[in-house]
Amino acid sequence: MIKRIFFLFILVGTCGCMHRELHEVGLVTNKAMVVSAHPLASAVGAEIMKQGGNAADAAVAVQFALAVVYPDAGNIGGGGFLVLRQQDGSTAALDYREKAPAAARPDMYLNEEGEVIEGLSEKGHMAAGVPGTVDGMIKLHARYGSLPWAMLVQPAIDLAANGFPLTQKEARKLNDYRLDFIRYSSIRPEFILKDNWEEGDTLRLGELAQVLERIRDQGRAGFYAGTTADLIAAEMKRGGGLITKEDLAAYEAIWREPISGKYENYNVISMPPPSSGGIALLQLLHITQNYPVAEWGLHTAPSAHLKIEAERRVYADRAKHLGDPDYYDVPVRGLLDTAYIRRSMADFSPGKASDSDKIAPGVPVPPESPNTTHYSIVDPAGNAVSVTTTLNSSYGAKTFVAGAQFLLNNEMDDFSIKPGYPNSYGLIGGEANAIAPGKRMLSSMTPTILEKDGKLFMVVGSMGGSTIITTVYQIILNVTAHGLPMQGAVNAGRFHHQWKPDWVLSEWGALGMKTSLSLWWKGHKIVPKPEGGIGRAAGILVLPNGKLEGGADPRGDDAAAGF
Ligand code: GLY
């Protein structure tokens, strides 16, 4: 009872007003649009399309621009996933997720007693997986690009060499992470250690510009071999990390078949394993379409309760069944089986929260045979690209590669470092996501594209670790079931349940007093997300008249650009 009253107090604190406008319409353009986490990166993508580039060209240019202007998550030292739909309806998914180095071992983060060594998978050299971003962009360009490679890398080189003004948010974060940058880089990264960064200060990254020049001129070899590879290997050696030049030379991004499936009269195209995003999103949408959520309305108690209970069950499956398909037999078809999904809700009660301890991951039917950032792009021909890219946490491992001025990821923490031990997002896992040399760690990134009546309808995705899936899920429902415009759907308050821990994380005021009290009465434990909100999404909606509406997230510096 005391615990219940504690959660009631927290809940009352969560109920402050949510002031984001639900009916706001975002930027509307006639032909082309980019929505990303930074206005300069969105402008770069739009400019590439003005110069005749397609969505894939713009995606390459935005990825490299973000690596300069948005060091929080934009990267060349991390990885990502990309889903695309060509104007002719063909689709593809690109996996440029980081990989465990060859020297990685399942127990590499445990001490002699088998206990987890706090922080080792989260910060510093040992936390880094082999970066995939540069090879991902090269493979994307080789298959779908139309403009010369150099033209796509050049805007990022110019931004790095000439410098760019910091936003207020980025300046504050660089100040906040100052000590971490010193502690986890083997050589003090002076260029980023100004006493007090302020909005409008110029950040120049000359050595990063040189790395980008090598990538521009030598392609893959500009990063995975030669000077850049030497700098990464030397950084690893000084800091006691595992990545070697052989690991870098062996890295390959992979084209995969997207996960796709029907929800109402939409076709959802999303990322397959090693992301859990596509499968989990389809499971959530399949559960939801069996209930009258549109009739219930946005953020009402029955609607929020249903969504929370669906999320609880889907994340239980995620913990047990999802991992790198090249190492673990993920039961994709079983997890998406209609009867299996329906059965997972058999014990759902409209009046009562379930208990996560009593929700075990399901036994899917066997197959018949065997901190992150998102950007969305549509080009004038109607080709669409949905990209989520990451260093994992803000600024990844906090480790700068000396002489190269880019950050390494801390993606190793996305593995299950010990069965049942929560990672930095509180996610737990087991054998499916255990560490193995060369294996890709499980992800929640959910770059997604929706079709309606065989035509492009929406391009969407988000940052936010474990909350990415629920953010994308709720935004899709906000548009398709609750009738919001793209911008309003991105603005709307969010909440998140991931099975364990057994609580509903909620943005301040997202659910309102009436719904929050009703949920509390049903037994949900609601806790507020302290700052920054849940996820930062980027969406593009194709309007009935063929124009494009952008949804840029007000939780960040996000911006839409287009023409
Ligand atoms: N690093 C967050 C994710 O991939 O889910």
XYZ file of C-alpha atoms and ligand atoms in Angstrom:
568
model
C 0.000 0.000 0.000
C 2.824 2.402 0.896
C 4.312 1.673 -2.534
C 0.965 2.458 -4.201
C 0.710 5.763 -2.344
C 4.301 6.579 -3.337
C 3.382 6.090 -6.979
C 0.258 8.235 -6.488
C 2.467 11.113 -5.313
C 4.758 10.678 -8.282
C 1.742 10.542 -10.571
C 0.320 13.806 -9.309
C 3.702 15.347 -10.094
C 3.535 13.946 -13.622
C 0.230 15.604 -14.394
C 1.471 19.123 -15.128
C 0.106 20.601 -18.305
C 1.407 19.279 -21.618
C 1.563 22.339 -23.783
C 2.502 21.000 -27.131
C -0.012 21.688 -29.844
C -1.685 18.517 -31.116
C -3.216 20.086 -34.202
C -0.130 21.950 -35.335
C 0.720 21.365 -38.984
C 4.426 21.245 -39.780
C 6.317 22.554 -42.794
C 4.459 21.650 -46.008
C 6.414 21.367 -49.259
C 5.478 20.429 -52.811
C 8.126 17.894 -53.716
C 10.929 17.062 -51.342
C 11.685 17.104 -47.669
C 14.281 16.228 -45.031
C 13.484 16.143 -41.318
C 16.461 15.658 -39.033
C 17.791 16.508 -35.582
C 19.648 19.604 -36.801
C 18.660 22.496 -39.090
C 22.087 22.534 -40.797
C 21.888 18.815 -41.607
C 18.332 19.150 -42.952
C 19.475 22.082 -45.112
C 22.358 19.995 -46.499
C 19.964 17.206 -47.497
C 17.489 19.582 -49.124
C 20.290 21.292 -51.061
C 21.567 17.955 -52.391
C 18.081 17.202 -53.740
C 17.863 20.701 -55.260
C 21.057 19.869 -57.117
C 19.381 16.805 -58.602
C 20.266 14.234 -55.967
C 17.813 11.565 -54.919
C 16.762 10.481 -51.416
C 19.736 8.098 -51.078
C 22.181 10.867 -52.045
C 20.552 13.164 -49.512
C 20.708 10.418 -46.851
C 24.480 10.078 -47.322
C 24.996 13.839 -47.120
C 22.783 14.180 -44.014
C 24.554 11.296 -42.250
C 27.955 12.953 -42.698
C 26.610 16.423 -41.855
C 25.100 15.105 -38.619
C 28.479 13.539 -37.771
C 29.799 17.117 -37.627
C 26.980 19.319 -36.324
C 25.306 16.807 -33.999
C 28.123 14.978 -32.191
C 25.643 13.809 -29.560
C 24.462 11.052 -31.898
C 25.414 11.898 -35.476
C 28.486 9.862 -36.217
C 31.083 8.114 -38.252
C 32.195 6.162 -35.166
C 28.873 4.373 -34.702
C 26.309 2.636 -36.854
C 22.698 2.595 -37.915
C 19.849 1.119 -39.883
C 18.089 2.365 -42.974
C 14.844 1.400 -44.653
C 14.046 2.710 -48.091
C 11.193 2.587 -50.539
C 11.782 3.475 -54.146
C 9.164 5.301 -56.157
C 8.402 2.002 -57.994
C 7.416 0.372 -54.687
C 10.542 -1.740 -54.221
C 12.009 -1.727 -50.720
C 15.302 -2.525 -48.984
C 16.867 -2.409 -45.544
C 20.505 -1.633 -44.844
C 22.154 -2.868 -41.646
C 25.256 -0.880 -40.759
C 25.097 -1.798 -37.099
C 28.368 -2.003 -35.171
C 29.872 -5.445 -34.506
C 31.659 -6.940 -31.530
C 35.442 -6.978 -32.096
C 37.063 -10.381 -32.752
C 38.533 -10.388 -29.240
C 35.106 -9.897 -27.583
C 33.931 -12.617 -25.184
C 30.536 -13.270 -23.520
C 32.024 -12.571 -20.081
C 34.169 -9.573 -21.027
C 32.293 -7.235 -18.659
C 32.325 -9.589 -15.646
C 34.864 -9.836 -12.849
C 36.301 -13.085 -11.500
C 33.236 -13.612 -9.323
C 31.027 -13.332 -12.389
C 29.699 -9.929 -11.319
C 29.226 -7.093 -13.796
C 31.997 -4.474 -13.663
C 29.912 -1.302 -13.431
C 30.219 1.047 -16.386
C 32.726 -0.981 -18.422
C 30.222 -1.613 -21.238
C 28.975 1.981 -21.108
C 31.954 4.318 -21.150
C 35.464 4.235 -22.519
C 37.335 2.131 -25.015
C 35.957 -1.289 -24.004
C 32.396 -0.092 -24.718
C 32.972 0.440 -28.436
C 31.839 -1.854 -31.208
C 33.403 -1.812 -34.680
C 31.848 1.207 -36.445
C 29.581 0.583 -39.441
C 28.458 4.010 -40.616
C 31.024 4.697 -43.333
C 30.623 1.301 -45.001
C 26.840 1.700 -44.730
C 26.945 4.985 -46.612
C 29.276 3.542 -49.231
C 26.946 0.593 -49.832
C 23.895 2.871 -49.964
C 25.561 5.124 -52.508
C 26.830 2.228 -54.619
C 23.354 0.764 -55.010
C 21.070 3.798 -55.038
C 23.140 6.970 -55.336
C 23.060 9.180 -58.421
C 25.420 12.093 -57.651
C 29.204 11.700 -57.280
C 30.271 10.472 -53.827
C 32.581 13.452 -53.276
C 29.697 15.866 -53.720
C 27.821 14.164 -50.857
C 30.697 14.199 -48.360
C 31.813 17.756 -49.173
C 29.099 19.653 -47.229
C 30.181 17.889 -44.023
C 33.840 18.713 -44.731
C 32.914 22.375 -45.168
C 30.937 22.420 -41.927
C 33.790 20.806 -40.006
C 36.554 22.958 -41.508
C 34.754 26.312 -41.415
C 32.976 25.680 -38.139
C 29.319 25.974 -37.249
C 27.374 27.720 -34.477
C 26.358 25.621 -31.493
C 22.723 25.519 -30.522
C 21.873 26.271 -26.913
C 21.102 22.586 -26.242
C 24.352 21.330 -27.775
C 26.414 23.952 -25.906
C 24.842 22.898 -22.609
C 25.438 19.221 -23.271
C 29.074 19.743 -24.258
C 29.540 21.510 -20.912
C 27.742 18.723 -19.055
C 29.930 15.992 -20.557
C 33.267 17.825 -20.249
C 34.654 15.631 -17.476
C 33.595 12.444 -19.222
C 35.394 13.520 -22.411
C 38.592 14.054 -20.407
C 38.242 10.836 -18.439
C 37.420 8.495 -21.303
C 39.704 9.825 -24.069
C 43.313 8.637 -23.900
C 44.617 12.074 -24.918
C 42.902 15.166 -23.500
C 40.543 16.385 -26.289
C 41.347 20.108 -25.945
C 39.261 21.120 -28.958
C 36.033 20.255 -27.128
C 36.975 21.485 -23.637
C 36.139 25.188 -23.695
C 35.405 26.356 -20.150
C 31.865 27.260 -20.946
C 30.325 26.700 -24.337
C 27.488 29.078 -25.145
C 24.830 29.212 -27.805
C 26.283 30.683 -30.996
C 29.900 29.728 -30.224
C 31.652 28.309 -33.280
C 32.913 24.741 -33.145
C 35.620 23.989 -35.723
C 36.760 20.415 -36.256
C 39.796 20.528 -38.528
C 40.985 16.980 -37.876
C 37.498 15.599 -38.428
C 37.461 17.511 -41.737
C 40.670 15.668 -42.677
C 39.084 12.290 -41.857
C 36.096 13.231 -44.001
C 38.441 14.277 -46.827
C 40.024 10.833 -46.698
C 36.545 9.281 -46.855
C 35.682 11.582 -49.772
C 38.853 10.701 -51.691
C 39.459 7.063 -50.768
C 35.958 5.813 -49.924
C 36.030 2.789 -47.629
C 39.815 2.831 -47.355
C 39.607 6.384 -46.013
C 38.138 5.002 -42.793
C 38.723 1.243 -42.505
C 42.401 1.353 -43.586
C 45.313 3.770 -43.742
C 45.576 6.822 -41.495
C 42.095 6.709 -39.959
C 42.348 3.010 -39.097
C 45.802 3.672 -37.625
C 44.371 6.445 -35.438
C 41.498 4.227 -34.205
C 43.825 1.294 -33.494
C 46.262 3.574 -31.648
C 43.424 5.050 -29.567
C 42.317 1.518 -28.676
C 45.823 0.497 -27.698
C 46.327 3.528 -25.441
C 42.914 3.107 -23.821
C 42.878 -0.687 -23.469
C 40.115 -1.269 -26.033
C 39.681 -4.285 -28.301
C 39.133 -2.936 -31.832
C 42.045 -3.748 -34.160
C 42.878 -2.803 -37.726
C 41.803 -6.326 -38.705
C 38.356 -5.706 -37.136
C 38.044 -2.506 -39.139
C 39.155 -4.142 -42.384
C 36.647 -6.975 -41.861
C 33.600 -4.753 -41.245
C 30.792 -5.040 -43.839
C 27.348 -3.458 -43.823
C 24.610 -5.857 -44.976
C 21.528 -5.435 -47.159
C 18.598 -7.244 -45.553
C 14.987 -7.948 -46.417
C 12.809 -5.433 -44.545
C 10.160 -6.646 -42.113
C 6.765 -5.811 -43.536
C 3.171 -6.485 -42.663
C -0.348 -5.117 -42.713
C -1.880 -2.913 -40.064
C -5.456 -1.792 -40.833
C -5.201 -0.662 -44.457
C -1.541 0.284 -44.234
C 1.530 -1.682 -45.179
C 4.307 -1.206 -42.638
C 7.919 -1.578 -43.803
C 10.510 -1.572 -41.058
C 13.862 -2.875 -39.851
C 14.430 -6.619 -39.349
C 16.832 -8.136 -36.777
C 19.393 -7.313 -35.487
C 16.906 -4.601 -34.691
C 13.967 -5.606 -32.568
C 12.173 -2.528 -33.896
C 10.326 -3.868 -36.929
C 9.063 -7.030 -35.253
C 8.033 -5.251 -32.063
C 6.304 -2.451 -33.979
C 4.287 -4.910 -36.049
C 3.361 -6.907 -32.948
C 2.154 -3.707 -31.262
C 0.136 -2.577 -34.274
C -1.373 -6.052 -34.730
C -2.498 -6.118 -31.110
C -3.895 -2.591 -31.349
C -5.983 -3.199 -34.443
C -8.089 -5.693 -32.462
C -9.380 -2.879 -30.211
C -11.362 0.317 -30.970
C -8.565 2.757 -30.052
C -9.762 5.391 -32.546
C -13.150 5.399 -30.837
C -11.534 5.472 -27.382
C -9.487 8.532 -28.371
C -5.964 9.776 -27.799
C -4.608 9.573 -24.233
C -7.878 8.376 -22.732
C -7.621 5.753 -20.015
C -8.818 2.751 -22.074
C -6.593 3.689 -24.990
C -3.471 4.324 -22.858
C -4.112 1.162 -20.808
C -4.340 -0.979 -23.943
C -1.174 0.514 -25.414
C 0.733 0.004 -22.135
C -0.400 -3.619 -21.842
C 0.553 -4.296 -25.466
C 3.987 -2.748 -24.867
C 4.503 -4.842 -21.717
C 3.943 -8.080 -23.629
C 5.942 -7.181 -26.707
C 9.023 -6.179 -24.681
C 8.864 -9.521 -22.827
C 9.231 -11.222 -26.213
C 12.010 -8.837 -27.161
C 14.047 -9.815 -24.105
C 13.970 -13.510 -24.927
C 13.712 -13.989 -28.651
C 15.549 -11.159 -30.404
C 19.218 -11.021 -31.390
C 21.540 -10.979 -34.400
C 19.973 -13.379 -36.960
C 23.442 -14.287 -38.237
C 24.169 -15.852 -34.810
C 20.787 -16.735 -33.369
C 17.702 -18.272 -34.920
C 15.189 -15.460 -34.359
C 11.632 -16.885 -34.713
C 10.486 -13.997 -36.912
C 7.435 -15.667 -38.420
C 6.373 -17.132 -35.105
C 6.565 -13.771 -33.375
C 4.423 -12.201 -36.094
C 1.914 -15.039 -36.261
C -1.611 -13.604 -35.856
C -2.833 -16.325 -33.492
C 0.311 -16.009 -31.353
C -0.127 -12.248 -31.065
C -3.808 -12.617 -30.165
C -2.930 -15.239 -27.524
C -0.409 -12.868 -25.920
C -3.365 -10.647 -24.927
C -5.553 -13.501 -23.632
C -5.099 -12.354 -20.028
C -5.599 -8.662 -20.808
C -8.093 -7.044 -18.469
C -9.565 -3.633 -19.378
C -9.826 -2.811 -15.661
C -6.495 -3.944 -14.257
C -2.792 -3.605 -14.957
C -0.999 -6.912 -15.487
C 1.976 -7.909 -13.382
C 5.199 -8.106 -15.391
C 6.423 -10.940 -13.172
C 3.481 -12.992 -14.374
C 4.030 -12.154 -18.048
C 6.522 -14.616 -19.428
C 7.815 -14.266 -22.953
C 5.599 -16.395 -25.213
C 6.542 -19.559 -27.051
C 6.159 -18.447 -30.642
C 4.973 -20.962 -33.208
C 8.035 -22.474 -34.907
C 8.847 -21.208 -38.404
C 7.670 -23.424 -41.266
C 11.297 -23.650 -42.268
C 14.046 -22.373 -40.818
C 21.160 8.325 -27.776
C 20.628 7.745 -31.549
C 19.077 10.092 -34.061
C 16.568 9.662 -36.826
C 16.085 11.414 -40.147
C 13.420 10.995 -42.797
C 13.708 11.963 -46.457
C 11.402 12.054 -49.481
C 12.788 13.181 -52.841
C 10.983 14.814 -55.784
C 10.516 11.435 -57.524
C 8.810 9.985 -54.436
C 11.718 7.824 -53.235
C 11.807 7.645 -49.446
C 14.576 6.877 -46.949
C 14.143 6.367 -43.213
C 17.425 6.321 -41.250
C 18.174 5.828 -37.565
C 21.835 6.177 -36.649
C 23.563 6.074 -33.318
C 26.527 6.106 -30.986
C 24.131 4.546 -28.410
C 24.225 6.933 -25.417
C 24.777 10.668 -25.810
C 28.327 11.038 -27.174
C 28.672 7.236 -27.182
C 31.652 5.979 -25.180
C 32.703 9.638 -24.553
C 35.979 8.548 -26.166
C 37.386 10.790 -28.901
C 39.794 9.229 -31.357
C 42.881 11.392 -30.921
C 43.904 13.078 -34.162
C 40.485 12.448 -35.708
C 38.058 14.344 -33.460
C 35.227 11.843 -33.724
C 33.589 9.870 -30.953
C 33.404 6.116 -30.620
C 30.129 4.387 -29.877
C 29.278 2.528 -26.670
C 27.095 0.059 -28.509
C 28.534 -3.006 -26.708
C 26.130 -2.134 -23.883
C 23.247 -3.100 -26.184
C 24.344 -6.731 -25.815
C 23.071 -8.713 -22.862
C 26.332 -8.555 -20.885
C 24.986 -11.034 -18.327
C 21.650 -12.869 -18.537
C 18.950 -10.830 -16.813
C 21.260 -7.866 -16.072
C 19.680 -4.598 -17.258
C 21.572 -2.452 -19.763
C 21.619 1.338 -19.610
C 18.012 1.403 -20.837
C 16.905 -1.151 -18.250
C 16.478 -3.753 -20.990
C 17.301 -7.310 -20.123
C 18.169 -10.190 -22.404
C 19.689 -13.620 -22.572
C 21.279 -16.049 -24.964
C 19.782 -14.519 -28.128
C 21.683 -11.308 -27.470
C 24.808 -12.655 -25.734
C 28.188 -11.268 -26.821
C 30.121 -13.190 -29.483
C 33.027 -12.107 -31.692
C 31.751 -10.412 -34.850
C 28.131 -10.430 -33.667
C 25.820 -7.425 -33.925
C 24.152 -6.259 -30.724
C 20.349 -6.139 -30.575
C 18.833 -2.752 -31.252
C 15.513 -0.979 -30.804
C 15.995 1.339 -33.761
C 12.861 1.395 -35.866
C 13.273 3.302 -39.123
C 9.887 2.804 -40.748
C 7.904 3.573 -43.887
C 4.137 3.193 -44.269
C 2.233 2.682 -47.499
C -1.467 3.256 -47.951
C -3.276 1.894 -51.003
C 0.083 0.915 -52.472
C 1.448 4.453 -52.251
C 3.958 6.120 -49.953
C 2.140 7.422 -46.856
C 4.606 8.127 -44.054
C 8.331 8.039 -43.283
C 9.047 7.955 -39.563
C 11.479 6.994 -36.826
C 12.928 8.202 -33.560
C 15.861 8.226 -31.192
C 15.535 7.101 -27.575
C 17.034 3.660 -26.844
C 14.368 1.287 -25.643
C 11.666 3.948 -26.075
C 12.206 4.167 -29.830
C 9.735 1.386 -30.597
C 6.945 2.799 -28.440
C 7.560 6.314 -29.773
C 7.232 5.160 -33.385
C 4.186 3.034 -32.475
C 2.398 5.932 -30.765
C 3.190 8.412 -33.552
C 1.793 6.031 -36.170
C -1.387 5.647 -34.099
C -1.575 9.401 -33.514
C -1.899 9.869 -37.275
C -3.757 6.745 -38.364
C -6.163 6.210 -35.447
C -6.336 9.629 -33.803
C -6.285 11.809 -36.913
C -3.446 14.179 -35.967
C -1.280 15.945 -38.543
C 2.361 14.797 -38.721
C 3.615 17.675 -36.579
C 0.866 17.230 -33.988
C 1.547 13.490 -33.876
C 5.230 14.169 -33.121
C 4.327 16.869 -30.578
C 1.888 14.657 -28.645
C 2.931 13.455 -25.199
C 4.398 9.946 -24.966
C 4.510 7.153 -22.454
C 6.433 3.917 -22.444
C 6.332 0.461 -20.888
C 9.013 -2.164 -21.557
C 7.889 -5.117 -19.424
C 10.737 -4.653 -16.975
C 11.041 -2.494 -14.982
C 7.304 -2.736 -14.410
C 6.374 0.914 -14.668
C 5.002 3.383 -17.172
C 7.527 6.059 -18.022
C 5.589 9.187 -18.930
C 6.444 12.616 -20.205
C 5.314 15.423 -17.917
C 1.621 15.950 -18.402
C 1.397 13.529 -21.327
C -1.595 11.653 -20.010
C -3.408 14.348 -18.033
C -4.815 14.012 -14.514
C -7.971 12.035 -15.359
C -6.235 9.343 -17.418
C -3.287 9.151 -15.025
C -5.541 8.606 -12.020
C -7.561 6.003 -13.888
C -4.360 4.163 -14.832
C -3.123 4.349 -11.249
C -6.439 2.918 -10.103
C -5.979 -0.014 -12.479
C -2.587 -0.649 -10.832
C -0.115 1.017 -13.213
C 2.947 2.617 -11.673
C 3.537 5.865 -13.525
C 6.917 7.597 -13.260
C 7.859 10.852 -14.945
C 10.674 11.046 -17.477
C 12.931 13.576 -15.735
C 14.032 15.755 -18.639
C 14.193 15.934 -22.385
C 11.061 13.911 -23.043
C 10.741 10.444 -24.538
C 12.324 10.026 -27.953
C 12.912 12.632 -30.623
C 11.144 11.742 -33.802
C 11.265 12.861 -37.411
C 8.328 12.153 -39.683
C 7.102 13.008 -43.153
C 3.485 12.503 -44.177
C 2.298 12.430 -47.761
C -0.876 14.520 -47.797
C -3.900 13.579 -49.942
C -2.940 16.334 -52.442
C 0.548 14.826 -52.817
C 2.320 17.538 -50.815
C 4.586 16.588 -47.916
C 4.123 17.559 -44.288
C 7.099 17.384 -41.926
C 6.987 16.562 -38.245
C 10.141 17.921 -36.570
C 10.411 17.195 -32.888
C 10.104 20.215 -30.573
C 11.956 18.240 -27.879
C 15.225 18.914 -29.739
C 16.702 21.316 -32.288
C 15.031 19.298 -35.035
C 14.049 20.961 -38.277
C 12.319 20.209 -41.552
C 13.647 21.593 -44.828
C 12.483 21.106 -48.372
C 10.958 22.592 -51.485
N 21.627 1.967 -29.092
C 20.225 1.963 -29.052
C 19.644 0.937 -29.927
O 20.256 0.554 -30.904
O 18.567 0.460 -29.631
